[in-house]
XYZ file of C-alpha atoms in Angstrom:
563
model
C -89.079 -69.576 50.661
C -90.308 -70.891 53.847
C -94.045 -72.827 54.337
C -94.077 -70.728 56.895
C -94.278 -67.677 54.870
C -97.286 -68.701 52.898
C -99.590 -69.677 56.116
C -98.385 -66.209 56.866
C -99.638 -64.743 53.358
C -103.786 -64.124 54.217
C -104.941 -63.505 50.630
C -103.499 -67.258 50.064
C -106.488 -68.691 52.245
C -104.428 -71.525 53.277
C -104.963 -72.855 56.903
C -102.946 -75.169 58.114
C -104.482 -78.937 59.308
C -101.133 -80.596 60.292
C -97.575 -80.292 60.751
C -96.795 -77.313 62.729
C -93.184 -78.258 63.936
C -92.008 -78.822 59.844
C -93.114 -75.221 58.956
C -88.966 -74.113 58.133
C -89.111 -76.430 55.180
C -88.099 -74.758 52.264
C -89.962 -74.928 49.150
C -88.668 -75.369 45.997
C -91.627 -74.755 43.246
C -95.352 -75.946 43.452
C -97.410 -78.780 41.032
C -101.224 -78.896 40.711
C -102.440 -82.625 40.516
C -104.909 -85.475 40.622
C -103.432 -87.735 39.696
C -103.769 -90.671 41.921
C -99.226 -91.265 41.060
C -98.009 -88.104 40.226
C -94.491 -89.079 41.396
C -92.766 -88.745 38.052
C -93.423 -85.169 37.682
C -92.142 -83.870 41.234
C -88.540 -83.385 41.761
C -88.747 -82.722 45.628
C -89.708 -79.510 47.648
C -92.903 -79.041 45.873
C -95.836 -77.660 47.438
C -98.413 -79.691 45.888
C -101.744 -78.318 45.124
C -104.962 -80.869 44.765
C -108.631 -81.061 44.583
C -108.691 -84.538 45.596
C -110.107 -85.915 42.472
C -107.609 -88.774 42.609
C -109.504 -89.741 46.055
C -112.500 -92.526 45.985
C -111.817 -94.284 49.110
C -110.391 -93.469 52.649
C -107.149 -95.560 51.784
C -106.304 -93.892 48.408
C -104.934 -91.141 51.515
C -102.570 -93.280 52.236
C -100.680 -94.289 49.059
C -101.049 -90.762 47.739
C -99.539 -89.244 50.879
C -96.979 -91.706 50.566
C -96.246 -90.890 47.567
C -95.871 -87.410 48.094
C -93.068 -87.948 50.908
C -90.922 -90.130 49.221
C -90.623 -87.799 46.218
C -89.278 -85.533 49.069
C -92.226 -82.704 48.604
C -92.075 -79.492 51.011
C -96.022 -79.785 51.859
C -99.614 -80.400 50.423
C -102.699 -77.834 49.793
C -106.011 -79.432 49.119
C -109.005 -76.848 48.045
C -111.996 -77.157 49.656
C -113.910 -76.524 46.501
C -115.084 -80.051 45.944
C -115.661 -81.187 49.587
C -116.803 -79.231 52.349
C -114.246 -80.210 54.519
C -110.842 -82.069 54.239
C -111.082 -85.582 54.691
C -109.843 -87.044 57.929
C -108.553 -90.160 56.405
C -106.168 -87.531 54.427
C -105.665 -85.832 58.126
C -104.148 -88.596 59.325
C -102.034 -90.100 56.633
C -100.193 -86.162 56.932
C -99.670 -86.267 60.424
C -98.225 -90.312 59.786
C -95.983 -89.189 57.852
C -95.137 -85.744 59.196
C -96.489 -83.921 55.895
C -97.558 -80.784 56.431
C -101.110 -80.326 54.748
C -102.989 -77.023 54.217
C -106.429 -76.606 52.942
C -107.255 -74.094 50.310
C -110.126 -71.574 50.932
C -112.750 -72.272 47.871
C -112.491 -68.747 46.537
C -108.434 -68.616 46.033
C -107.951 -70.004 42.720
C -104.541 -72.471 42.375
C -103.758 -70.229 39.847
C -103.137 -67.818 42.257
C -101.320 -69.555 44.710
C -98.725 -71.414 41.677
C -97.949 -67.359 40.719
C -97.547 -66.182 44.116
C -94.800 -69.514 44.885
C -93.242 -69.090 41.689
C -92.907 -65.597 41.910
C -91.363 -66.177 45.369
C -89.343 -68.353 44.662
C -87.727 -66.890 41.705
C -87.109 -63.738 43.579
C -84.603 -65.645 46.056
C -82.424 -66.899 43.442
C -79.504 -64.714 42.935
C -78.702 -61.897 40.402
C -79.901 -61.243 36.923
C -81.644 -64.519 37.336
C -84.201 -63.303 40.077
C -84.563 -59.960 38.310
C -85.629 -61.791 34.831
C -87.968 -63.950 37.010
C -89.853 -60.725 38.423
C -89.439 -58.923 35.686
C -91.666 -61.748 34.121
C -93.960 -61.885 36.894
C -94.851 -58.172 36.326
C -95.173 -58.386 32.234
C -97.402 -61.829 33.033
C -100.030 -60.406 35.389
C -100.514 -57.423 34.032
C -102.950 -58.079 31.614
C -103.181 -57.490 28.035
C -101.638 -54.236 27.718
C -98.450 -56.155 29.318
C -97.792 -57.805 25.740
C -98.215 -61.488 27.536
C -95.971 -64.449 26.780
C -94.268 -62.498 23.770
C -93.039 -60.326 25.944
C -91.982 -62.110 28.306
C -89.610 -64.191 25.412
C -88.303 -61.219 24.417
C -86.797 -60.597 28.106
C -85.203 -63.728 27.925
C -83.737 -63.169 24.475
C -82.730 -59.463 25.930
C -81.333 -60.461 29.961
C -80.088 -63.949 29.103
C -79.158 -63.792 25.589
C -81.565 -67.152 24.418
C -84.368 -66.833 21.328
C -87.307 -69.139 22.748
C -90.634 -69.910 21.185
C -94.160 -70.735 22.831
C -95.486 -73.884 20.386
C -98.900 -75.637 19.879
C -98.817 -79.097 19.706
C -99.297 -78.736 16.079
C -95.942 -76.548 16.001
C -97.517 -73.430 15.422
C -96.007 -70.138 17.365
C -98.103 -68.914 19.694
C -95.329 -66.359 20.870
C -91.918 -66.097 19.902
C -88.855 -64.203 21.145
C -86.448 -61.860 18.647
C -82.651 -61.460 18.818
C -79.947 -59.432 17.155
C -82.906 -58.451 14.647
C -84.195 -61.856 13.991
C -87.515 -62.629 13.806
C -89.480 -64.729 15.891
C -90.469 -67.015 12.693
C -89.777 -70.747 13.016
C -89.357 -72.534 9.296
C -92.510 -74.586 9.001
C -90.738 -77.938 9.011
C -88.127 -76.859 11.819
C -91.649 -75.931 14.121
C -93.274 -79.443 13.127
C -90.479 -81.704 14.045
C -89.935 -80.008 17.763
C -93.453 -80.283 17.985
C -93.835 -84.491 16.982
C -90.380 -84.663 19.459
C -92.106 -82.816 21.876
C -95.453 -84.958 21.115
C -93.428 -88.246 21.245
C -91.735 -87.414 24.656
C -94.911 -86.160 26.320
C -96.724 -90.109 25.435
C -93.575 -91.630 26.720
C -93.763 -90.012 30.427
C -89.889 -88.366 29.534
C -89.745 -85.382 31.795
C -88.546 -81.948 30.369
C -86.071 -80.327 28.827
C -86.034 -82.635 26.008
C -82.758 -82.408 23.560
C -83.801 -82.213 20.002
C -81.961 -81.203 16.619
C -83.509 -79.774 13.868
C -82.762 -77.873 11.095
C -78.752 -77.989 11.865
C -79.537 -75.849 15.211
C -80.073 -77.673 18.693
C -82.983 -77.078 20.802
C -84.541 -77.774 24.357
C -88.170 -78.372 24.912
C -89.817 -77.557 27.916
C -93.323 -78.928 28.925
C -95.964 -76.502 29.159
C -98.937 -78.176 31.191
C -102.129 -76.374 31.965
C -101.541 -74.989 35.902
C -105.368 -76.295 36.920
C -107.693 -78.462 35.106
C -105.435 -80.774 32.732
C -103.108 -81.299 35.591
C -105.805 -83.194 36.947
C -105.996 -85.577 34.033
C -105.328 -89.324 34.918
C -103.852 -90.656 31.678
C -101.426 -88.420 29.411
C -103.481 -88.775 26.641
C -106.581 -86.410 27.864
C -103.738 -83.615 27.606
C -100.939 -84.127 25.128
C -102.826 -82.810 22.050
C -103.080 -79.783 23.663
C -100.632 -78.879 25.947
C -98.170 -76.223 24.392
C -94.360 -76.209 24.642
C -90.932 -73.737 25.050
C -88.287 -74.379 22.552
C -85.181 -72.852 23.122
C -82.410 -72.785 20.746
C -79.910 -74.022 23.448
C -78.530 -77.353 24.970
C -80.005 -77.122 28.042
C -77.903 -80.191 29.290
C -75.331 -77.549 30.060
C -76.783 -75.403 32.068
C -76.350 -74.373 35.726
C -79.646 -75.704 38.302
C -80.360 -72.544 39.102
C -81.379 -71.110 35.055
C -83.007 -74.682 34.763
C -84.833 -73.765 37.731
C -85.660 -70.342 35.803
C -87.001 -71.630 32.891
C -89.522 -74.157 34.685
C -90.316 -70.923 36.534
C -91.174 -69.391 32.984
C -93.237 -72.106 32.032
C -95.398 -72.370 35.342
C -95.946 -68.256 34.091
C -96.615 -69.326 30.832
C -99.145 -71.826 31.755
C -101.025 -69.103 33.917
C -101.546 -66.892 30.852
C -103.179 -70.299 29.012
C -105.582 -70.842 31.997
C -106.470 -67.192 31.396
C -106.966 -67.585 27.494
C -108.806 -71.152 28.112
C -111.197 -69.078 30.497
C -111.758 -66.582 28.245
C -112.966 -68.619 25.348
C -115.601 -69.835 27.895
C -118.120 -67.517 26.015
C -117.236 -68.563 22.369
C -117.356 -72.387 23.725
C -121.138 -71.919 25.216
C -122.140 -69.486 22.265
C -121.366 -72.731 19.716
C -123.400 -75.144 21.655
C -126.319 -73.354 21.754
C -126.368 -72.582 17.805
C -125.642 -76.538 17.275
C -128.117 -77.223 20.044
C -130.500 -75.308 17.677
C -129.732 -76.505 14.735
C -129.539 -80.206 15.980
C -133.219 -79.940 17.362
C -134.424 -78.476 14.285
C -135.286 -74.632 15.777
C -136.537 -72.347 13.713
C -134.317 -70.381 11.133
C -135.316 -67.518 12.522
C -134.410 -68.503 16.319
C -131.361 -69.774 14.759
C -130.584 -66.482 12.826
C -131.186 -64.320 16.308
C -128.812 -67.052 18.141
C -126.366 -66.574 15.229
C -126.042 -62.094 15.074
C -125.386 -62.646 19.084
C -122.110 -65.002 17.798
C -121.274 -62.854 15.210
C -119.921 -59.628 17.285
C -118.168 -62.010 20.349
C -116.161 -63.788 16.865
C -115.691 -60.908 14.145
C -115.433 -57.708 16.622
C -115.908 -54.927 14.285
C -116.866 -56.644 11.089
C -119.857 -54.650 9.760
C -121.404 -57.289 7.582
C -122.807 -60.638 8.662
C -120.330 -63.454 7.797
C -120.596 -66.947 6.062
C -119.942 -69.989 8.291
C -118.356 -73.369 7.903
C -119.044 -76.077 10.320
C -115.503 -79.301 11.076
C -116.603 -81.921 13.063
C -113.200 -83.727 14.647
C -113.254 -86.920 16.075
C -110.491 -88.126 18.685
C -110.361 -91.910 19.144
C -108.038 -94.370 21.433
C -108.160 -98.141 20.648
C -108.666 -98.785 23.946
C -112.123 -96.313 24.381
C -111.484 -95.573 28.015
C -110.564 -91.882 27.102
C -113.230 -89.574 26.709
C -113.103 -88.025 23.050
C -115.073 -84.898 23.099
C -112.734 -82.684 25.504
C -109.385 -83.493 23.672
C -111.057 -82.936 20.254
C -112.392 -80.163 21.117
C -109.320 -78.878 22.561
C -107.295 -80.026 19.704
C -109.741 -78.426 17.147
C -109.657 -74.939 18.504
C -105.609 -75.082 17.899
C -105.641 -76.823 14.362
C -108.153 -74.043 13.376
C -105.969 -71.391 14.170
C -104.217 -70.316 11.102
C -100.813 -72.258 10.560
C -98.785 -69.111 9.325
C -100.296 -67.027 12.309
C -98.831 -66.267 15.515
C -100.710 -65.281 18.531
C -104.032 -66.280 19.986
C -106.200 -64.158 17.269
C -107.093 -66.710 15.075
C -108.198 -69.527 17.804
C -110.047 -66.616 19.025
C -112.449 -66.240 16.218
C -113.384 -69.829 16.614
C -116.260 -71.411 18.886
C -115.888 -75.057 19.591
C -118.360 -77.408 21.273
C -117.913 -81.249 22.286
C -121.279 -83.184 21.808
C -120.491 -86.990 22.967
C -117.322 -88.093 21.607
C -117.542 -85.562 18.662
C -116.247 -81.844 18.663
C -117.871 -79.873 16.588
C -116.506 -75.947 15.413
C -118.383 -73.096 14.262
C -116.364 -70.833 12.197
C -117.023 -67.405 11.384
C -116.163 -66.039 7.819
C -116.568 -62.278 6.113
C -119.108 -61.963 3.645
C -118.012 -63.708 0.285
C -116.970 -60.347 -1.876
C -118.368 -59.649 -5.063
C -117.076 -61.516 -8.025
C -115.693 -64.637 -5.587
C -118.120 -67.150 -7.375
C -114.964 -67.233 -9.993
C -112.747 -68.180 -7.496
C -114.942 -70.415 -5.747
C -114.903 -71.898 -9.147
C -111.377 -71.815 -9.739
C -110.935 -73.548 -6.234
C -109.471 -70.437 -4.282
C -112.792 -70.035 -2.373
C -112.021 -68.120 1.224
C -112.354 -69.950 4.015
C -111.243 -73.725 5.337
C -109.960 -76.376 3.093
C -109.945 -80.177 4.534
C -106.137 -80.665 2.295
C -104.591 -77.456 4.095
C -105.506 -78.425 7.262
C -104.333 -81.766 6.960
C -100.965 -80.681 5.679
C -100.277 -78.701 8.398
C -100.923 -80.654 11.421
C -100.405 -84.306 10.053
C -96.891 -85.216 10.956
C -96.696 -83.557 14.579
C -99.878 -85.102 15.497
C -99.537 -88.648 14.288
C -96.649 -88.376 16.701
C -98.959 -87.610 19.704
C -101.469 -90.229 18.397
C -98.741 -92.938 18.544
C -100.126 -96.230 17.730
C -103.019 -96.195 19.535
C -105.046 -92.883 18.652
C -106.564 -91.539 15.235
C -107.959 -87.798 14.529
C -110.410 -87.919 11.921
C -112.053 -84.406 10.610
C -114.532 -83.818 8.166
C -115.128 -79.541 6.441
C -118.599 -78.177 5.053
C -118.547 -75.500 2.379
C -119.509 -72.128 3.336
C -123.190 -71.289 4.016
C -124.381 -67.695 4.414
C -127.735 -68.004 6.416
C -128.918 -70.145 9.202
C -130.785 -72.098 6.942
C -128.083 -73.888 5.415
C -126.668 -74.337 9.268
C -128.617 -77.713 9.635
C -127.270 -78.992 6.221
C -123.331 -77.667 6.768
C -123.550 -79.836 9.665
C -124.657 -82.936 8.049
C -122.450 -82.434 5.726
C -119.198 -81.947 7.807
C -120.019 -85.408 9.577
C -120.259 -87.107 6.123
C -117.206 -85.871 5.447
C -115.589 -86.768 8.732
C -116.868 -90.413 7.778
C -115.408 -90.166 4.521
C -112.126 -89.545 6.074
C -112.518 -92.296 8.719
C -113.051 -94.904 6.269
C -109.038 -93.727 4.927
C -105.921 -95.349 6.809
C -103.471 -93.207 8.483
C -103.263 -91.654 12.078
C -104.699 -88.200 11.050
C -107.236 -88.359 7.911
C -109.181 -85.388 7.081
C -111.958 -84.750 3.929
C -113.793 -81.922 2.307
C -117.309 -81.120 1.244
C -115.827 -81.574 -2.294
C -115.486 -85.318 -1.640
C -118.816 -86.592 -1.247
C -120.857 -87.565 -4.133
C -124.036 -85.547 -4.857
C -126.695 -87.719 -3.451
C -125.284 -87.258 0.179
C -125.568 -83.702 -0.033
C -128.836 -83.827 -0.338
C -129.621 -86.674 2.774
C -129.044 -83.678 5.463
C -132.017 -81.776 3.836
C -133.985 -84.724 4.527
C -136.420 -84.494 7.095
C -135.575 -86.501 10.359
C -139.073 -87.886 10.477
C -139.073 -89.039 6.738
C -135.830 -90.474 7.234
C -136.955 -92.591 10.346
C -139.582 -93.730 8.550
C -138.135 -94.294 5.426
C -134.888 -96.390 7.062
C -137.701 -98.426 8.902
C -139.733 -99.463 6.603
C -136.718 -100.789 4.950
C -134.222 -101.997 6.887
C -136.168 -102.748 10.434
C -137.404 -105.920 9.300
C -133.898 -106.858 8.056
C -132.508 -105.708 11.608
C -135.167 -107.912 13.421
C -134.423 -111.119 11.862
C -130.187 -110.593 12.238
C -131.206 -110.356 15.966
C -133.215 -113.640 16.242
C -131.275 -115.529 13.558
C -127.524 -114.468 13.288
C -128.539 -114.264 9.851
C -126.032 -111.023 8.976
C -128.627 -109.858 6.214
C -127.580 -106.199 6.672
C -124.053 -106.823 5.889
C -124.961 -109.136 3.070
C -127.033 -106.265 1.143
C -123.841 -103.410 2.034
C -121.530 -105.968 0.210
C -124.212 -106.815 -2.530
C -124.353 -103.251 -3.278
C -121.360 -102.187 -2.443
C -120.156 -104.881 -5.241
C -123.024 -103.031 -7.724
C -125.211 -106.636 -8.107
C -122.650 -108.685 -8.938
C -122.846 -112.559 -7.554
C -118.992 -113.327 -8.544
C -117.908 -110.083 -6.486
C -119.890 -110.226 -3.475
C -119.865 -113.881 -2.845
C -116.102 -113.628 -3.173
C -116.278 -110.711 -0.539
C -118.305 -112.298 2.099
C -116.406 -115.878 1.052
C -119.602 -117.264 0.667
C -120.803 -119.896 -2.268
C -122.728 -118.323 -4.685
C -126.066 -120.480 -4.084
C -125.441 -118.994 0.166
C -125.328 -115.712 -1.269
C -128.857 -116.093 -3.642
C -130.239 -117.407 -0.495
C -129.653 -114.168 2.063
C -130.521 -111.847 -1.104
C -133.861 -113.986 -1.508
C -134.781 -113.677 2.246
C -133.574 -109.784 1.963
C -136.830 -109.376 -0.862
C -138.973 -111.976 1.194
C -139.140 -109.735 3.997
C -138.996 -106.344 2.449
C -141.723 -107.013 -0.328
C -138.404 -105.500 -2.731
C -136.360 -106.380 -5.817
C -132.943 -106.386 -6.230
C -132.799 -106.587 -9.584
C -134.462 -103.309 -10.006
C -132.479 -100.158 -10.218
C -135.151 -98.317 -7.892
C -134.908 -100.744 -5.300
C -130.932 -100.954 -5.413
C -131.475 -97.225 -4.645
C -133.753 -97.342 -1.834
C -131.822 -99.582 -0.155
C -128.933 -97.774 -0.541
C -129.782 -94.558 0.527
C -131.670 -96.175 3.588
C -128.345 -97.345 4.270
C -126.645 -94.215 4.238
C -129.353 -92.717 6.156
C -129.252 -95.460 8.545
């Protein structure tokens, strides 16, 4: 299709700022960016798409226009969502390079304008090809009752003879496609090694299809990247534990342009539908915060309670009796700290939560997520415990989440993704059954998430089963008891560290740690003995304590862990 024809399409909203006389070029696909180099994912003829995030000074216009040309690009689109007007630094750095640039009227999504080019597009290419495209098109935009990506799979098992699978990044189906009778089922360990290739390409900038074999059958793996928001990410890393993935049992490194050129045309339709699903869990998201927002300021069990029958309905639909609820906190870290946390954990956690055996987007859908800070923080629903499950609560088959299952199923894929620079840690409460116990569950999946960050490995998770009995009973603490409490204690240690280097604090974790023994804890610290009596003297100087009482061992150590 011709630029032409989409300044010529009105519900587009695209007006045109520049390059009039270069209207016949023909475009190829569209990309939605921010990124201040996006070079490596264009091919040439794009329309790009762009809210001008990547822009912080006049002469970023420039480079990024630049850019553009020399990947060979048909034209750019910038909305006018986040500025009023279009820059005319950006103007002018077009009309240098004889770029044709658009701007985007702030109430016509991207979204819209990626399915209207791809389903262009696709309908120029000849034959069955085109017709599979529209086809598509038709299944994809018309809603639910259209049967969504799975449907669309199955019209490329039926009209071009290929099985295909829509992954996580964990490797578990999302949708899958049936042949000849086969089912759309992946083997477990087939689904997690595409998914660590497909992991391990995306942190290594390889563009798509990537060539993997598994399981004695060959497969291609095609990138499936968000067509809005995660496009605009600036480092790979904000987006790679979530973005899903097409595996198709083929060798794509035989195929013609023009059914490579269809399958990045399913993808862009793909990626649609998981804008539409990542909207729609908009509700779940803001129901979460506001019960942890609750619980974290110490509300009222009863304003809790109200907050929590309002959840119940949006996450059980038709579930009659009010459900139990477990609380995982995740934690996403880089070593280099310059990538915000919360949003990939958060991402991430919604997909690992998702039962492993399950296809579809049910499960993920019955799960509300918030991101507090670096932390993301999941509030999942569960029926009623039914009578008689105390025995198998007993016997260790209590419904629900389990810290070990999770782990199994996601560790390998996602310690690809992490590389060696990342680490997922995630911590499980037991079940509660009233918003009482909300304030504790929470507590409690933290300690556990500490627990599991104190273990090596990429991807370390632990259970409510793993902490000893004294820090389940910390969260029940009050706040103001345990500020005063820690205070008393460990301020005045604090205090003289600051003015003296004197590393007090870390002495008495090591003394105690080592259960009072000199030998141990002098050997620790590599410290003489006599260095060590000295700290531990100055420790009871200030403190008025002994540490050669049991109580005071205590104190300090739960003032410690309360710390």
């Amino acid at each position: 299709m011709r630029l032409r024809a989409l300044l010529e399409t009105e519900a587009l909203g695209l007006r045109l700022l520049g390059g009039d006389d270069e209207l016949d070029r023909t475009v190829r696909g569209v990309m939605t960016t921010d990124l201040r180099d996006p070079s490596r994912y264009l091919s040439g003829g794009e329309l790009v798409l762009t809210g001008l995030a990547w822009r912080r000074e006049p002469e970023d216009s420039e480079r990024f226009v630049r850019i553009l040309t020399g990947a060979g690009v048909a034209g750019l689109a910038a909305g006018e969502a986040e500025m009023a007007s279009i820059p005319d630094d950006l103007i002018r750095a077009c009309a240098r390079h004889r770029l044709p640039l658009f701007s985007v009227n702030e109430n016509v999504s991207f979204a819209s304008i990626t399915e209207h080019v791809v389903r262009q597009v696709s309908s120029e290419r000849a034959g069955d090809l085109a017709a599979v495209v529209d086809r598509h098109r038709r299944l994809m935009t018309s809603g639910p009752a259209g049967g969504g990506p799975e449907v669309v799979l199955d019209l490329l098992g039926s009209d071009l003879d290929l099985r295909a699978w829509v992954l996580s990044p964990t490797g578990r189906a999302i949708a899958g496609s049936s042949l000849a009778g086969a089912g759309p089922e992946l083997p477990a360990a087939v689904s997690a090694t595409l998914a660590g290739e497909h992991l391990a390409a995306a942190r290594t900038g390889r563009r798509g299809p990537h060539r993997v074999s598994a399981g004695g059958d060959t497969y291609s793996l095609f990138p499936i990247s968000h067509s809005g928001r995660a496009m605009s990410a600036r480092d790979v890393r904000e987006t790679v534990l979530s973005d899903w993935f097409l595996a198709v049992e083929a060798d794509a490194g035989d195929w013609s342009p023009e059914r490579l050129d269809l399958l990045d045309g399913v993808t862009q339709l793909i990626a649609v539908e998981r804008d539409r699903r990542d909207a729609a869990r908009t509700v779940r998201r803001r129901l979460a915060q506001e019960v942890l927002e609750l619980v974290q300021t110490g509300a009222a069990p009863a304003e809790i309670a109200a907050r929590l029958r309002v959840a119940a309905p949006v996450l059980l639909p038709g579930l009659g009796t009010a459900p139990h609820w477990q609380v995982v906190v995740a934690r996403v870290e880089w070593e280099d700290g310059d990538i915000p946390g919360g949003p990939v954990a958060q991402a991430l956690l919604e997909e690992m939560l998702a039962a492993p055996e399950a296809s579809g987007p049910e499960p993920s859908d019955r799960i509300a997520v918030a991101h507090m800070g670096d932390e993301a923080v999941a509030l999942v629903p569960l029926p009623a415990v039914p009578a008689g499950a105390e025995g198998e609560e007993a016997a260790g088959r209590a419904p629900g989440l389990h810290a070990d299952r999770i782990l199994a199923a996601v560790r390998e894929p996602l310690s690809r993704g992490l590389d060696d620079d990342g680490r997922l840690t995630l911590g499980v409460s037991a079940a509660v059954h009233s918003a009482e116990g909300l304030r504790g569950a929470l507590e409690e999946a933290r300690h556990a998430r500490r627990v599991a960050a104190a273990r090596p490995g990429r991807v370390c998770a632990a259970g409510h089963q793993e902490l000893a009995s004294h820090v389940l009973l910390l969260p029940f603490v009050p706040d103001d008891v345990r500020r005063a409490f820690t205070a008393r204690l460990l301020d005045p240690l604090r205090d003289y560290d600051r003015r003296h280097r004197a590393e007090l604090i870390p002495t008495l974790e090591a003394f105690l740690d080592c259960d009072g023994s000199w030998t141990r804890c002098a050997t620790r610290l590599h410290l003489h003995v006599n260095t060590l009596r000295y700290r531990v003297g100055r420790i009871e100087q200030l403190t008025g304590r002994d540490l050669s009482r049991l109580e005071d061992k205590l104190d300090f150590f739960l003032a410690l862990r309360m710390s």
